[in-house]
Coordinates of C-alpha atoms and ligand atoms in Angstrom, one line a residue:
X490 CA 147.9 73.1 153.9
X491 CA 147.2 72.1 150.2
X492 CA 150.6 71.7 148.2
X493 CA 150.9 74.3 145.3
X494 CA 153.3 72.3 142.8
X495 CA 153.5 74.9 140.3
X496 CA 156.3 76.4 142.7
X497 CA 158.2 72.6 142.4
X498 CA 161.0 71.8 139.9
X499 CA 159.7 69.8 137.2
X500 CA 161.5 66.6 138.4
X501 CA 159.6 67.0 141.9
X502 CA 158.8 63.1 141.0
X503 CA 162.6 61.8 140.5
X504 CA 163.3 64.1 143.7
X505 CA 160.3 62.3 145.5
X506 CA 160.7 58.6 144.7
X507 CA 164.5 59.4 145.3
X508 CA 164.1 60.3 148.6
X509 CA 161.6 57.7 149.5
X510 CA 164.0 55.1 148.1
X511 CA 166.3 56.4 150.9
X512 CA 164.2 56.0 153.7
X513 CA 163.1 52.9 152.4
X514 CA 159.7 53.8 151.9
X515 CA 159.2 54.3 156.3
X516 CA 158.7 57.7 158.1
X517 CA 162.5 59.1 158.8
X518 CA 161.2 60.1 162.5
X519 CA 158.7 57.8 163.2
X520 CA 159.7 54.7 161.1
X521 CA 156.1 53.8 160.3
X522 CA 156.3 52.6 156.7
X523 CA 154.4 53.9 153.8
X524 CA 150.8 52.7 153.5
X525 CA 150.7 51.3 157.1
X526 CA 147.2 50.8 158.6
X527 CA 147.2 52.0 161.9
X528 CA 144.6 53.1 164.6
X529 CA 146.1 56.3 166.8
X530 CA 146.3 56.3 170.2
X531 CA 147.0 58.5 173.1
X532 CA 150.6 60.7 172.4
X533 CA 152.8 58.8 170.0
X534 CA 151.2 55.2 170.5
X535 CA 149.5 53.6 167.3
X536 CA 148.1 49.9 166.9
X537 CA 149.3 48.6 163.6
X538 CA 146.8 46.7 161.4
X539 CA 148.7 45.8 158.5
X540 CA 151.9 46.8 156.6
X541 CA 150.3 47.2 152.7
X542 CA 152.0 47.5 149.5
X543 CA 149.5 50.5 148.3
X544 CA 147.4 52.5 148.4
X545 CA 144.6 51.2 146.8
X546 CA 145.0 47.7 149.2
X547 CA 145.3 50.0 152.3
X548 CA 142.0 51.2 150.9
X549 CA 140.6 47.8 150.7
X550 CA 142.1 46.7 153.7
X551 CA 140.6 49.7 155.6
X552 CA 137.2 49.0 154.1
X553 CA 137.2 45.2 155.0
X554 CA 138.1 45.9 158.5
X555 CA 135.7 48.9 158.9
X556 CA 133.3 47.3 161.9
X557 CA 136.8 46.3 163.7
X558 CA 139.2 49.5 163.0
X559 CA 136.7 52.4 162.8
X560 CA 139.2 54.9 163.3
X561 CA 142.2 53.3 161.0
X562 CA 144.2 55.9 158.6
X563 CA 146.6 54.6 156.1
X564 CA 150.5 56.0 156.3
X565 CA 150.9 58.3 153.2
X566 CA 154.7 59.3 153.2
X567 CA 155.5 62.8 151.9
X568 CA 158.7 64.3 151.1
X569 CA 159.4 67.5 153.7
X570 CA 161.6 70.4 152.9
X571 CA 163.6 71.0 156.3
X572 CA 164.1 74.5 155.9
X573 CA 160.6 75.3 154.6
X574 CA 161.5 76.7 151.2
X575 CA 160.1 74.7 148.3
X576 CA 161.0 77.8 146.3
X577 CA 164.5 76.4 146.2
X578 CA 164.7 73.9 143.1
X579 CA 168.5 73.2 143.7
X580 CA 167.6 71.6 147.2
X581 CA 170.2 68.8 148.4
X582 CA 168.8 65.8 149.4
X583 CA 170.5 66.1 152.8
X584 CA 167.6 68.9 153.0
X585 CA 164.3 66.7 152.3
X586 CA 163.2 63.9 154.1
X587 CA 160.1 61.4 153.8
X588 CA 157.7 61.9 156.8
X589 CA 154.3 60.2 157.5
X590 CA 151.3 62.9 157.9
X591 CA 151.7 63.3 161.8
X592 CA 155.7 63.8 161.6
X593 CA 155.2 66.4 158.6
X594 CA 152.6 68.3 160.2
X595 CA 154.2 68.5 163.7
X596 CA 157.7 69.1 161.5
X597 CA 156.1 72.3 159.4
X598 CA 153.6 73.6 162.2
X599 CA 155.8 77.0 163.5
X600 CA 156.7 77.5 159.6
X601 CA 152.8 76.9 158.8
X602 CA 151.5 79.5 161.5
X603 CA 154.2 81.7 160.0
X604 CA 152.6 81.5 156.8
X605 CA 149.1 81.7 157.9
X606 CA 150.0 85.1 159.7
X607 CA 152.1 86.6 156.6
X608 CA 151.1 84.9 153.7
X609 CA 151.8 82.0 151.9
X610 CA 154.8 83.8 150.1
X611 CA 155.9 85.2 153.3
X612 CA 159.3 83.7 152.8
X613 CA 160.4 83.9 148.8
X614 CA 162.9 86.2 148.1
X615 CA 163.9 87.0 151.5
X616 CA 166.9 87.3 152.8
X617 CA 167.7 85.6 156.0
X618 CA 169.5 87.7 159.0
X619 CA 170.3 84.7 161.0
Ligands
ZN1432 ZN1 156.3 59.7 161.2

């Protein structure tokens, strides 16, 4: 689901590189680090290629490696809201956490279908009963 940053504090960035700092820079379920080059297997199994220090040499790496590791993705680390509500812009940091792509998407998938069904507002300025 594309990220609408409009509905972000304007210090998303501190908040982001702060919390990235903390996990130092690996997934905070996973522990695959940021701009890995891996190869997925079956269930949670990955071959690792090579641990890189960007993007743009994960890139490069990828690209010189093509004929060997079709199938390689690089390790982007984004920041997840645990309760789902990116509407909140006084969120601790006890409530974020860095996450690869797999982890995120497994983390938001009953919040996503939510969203999908309702809207993608389906949540702001609600109150919760629970
Ligand atoms: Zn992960």
């Amino acid at each position: 689901m594309p990220i609408d940053y409009s509905i972000y504090p304007s210090n998303w960035e501190d908040i982001r590189l702060r919390i990235l700092d903390r996990a130092q820079d690996c997934c905070e379920h996973c522990g695959l680090p940021n701009y890995a080059v891996i190869t997925r297997q079956a269930g949670k199994a990955y071959q690792l290629h090579a641990n890189c220090d960007s993007f743009v040499s994960a890139k490069a790496y990828k690209a010189e490696h093509k004929e060997a590791f079709p199938r390689a993705i690089t390790i982007i680390l984004t920041v997840a809201h645990l309760d789902h509500d990116e509407w909140n812009h006084e969120v601790s940091d006890d409530r974020l956490a860095a996450l690869c792509q797999r982890c995120h998407f497994h983390y938001d998938r009953a919040d996503n279908d939510k969203r999908k069904a309702y809207g993608k507002h389906y949540k702001k300025n609600q109150l919760s009963i629970l």
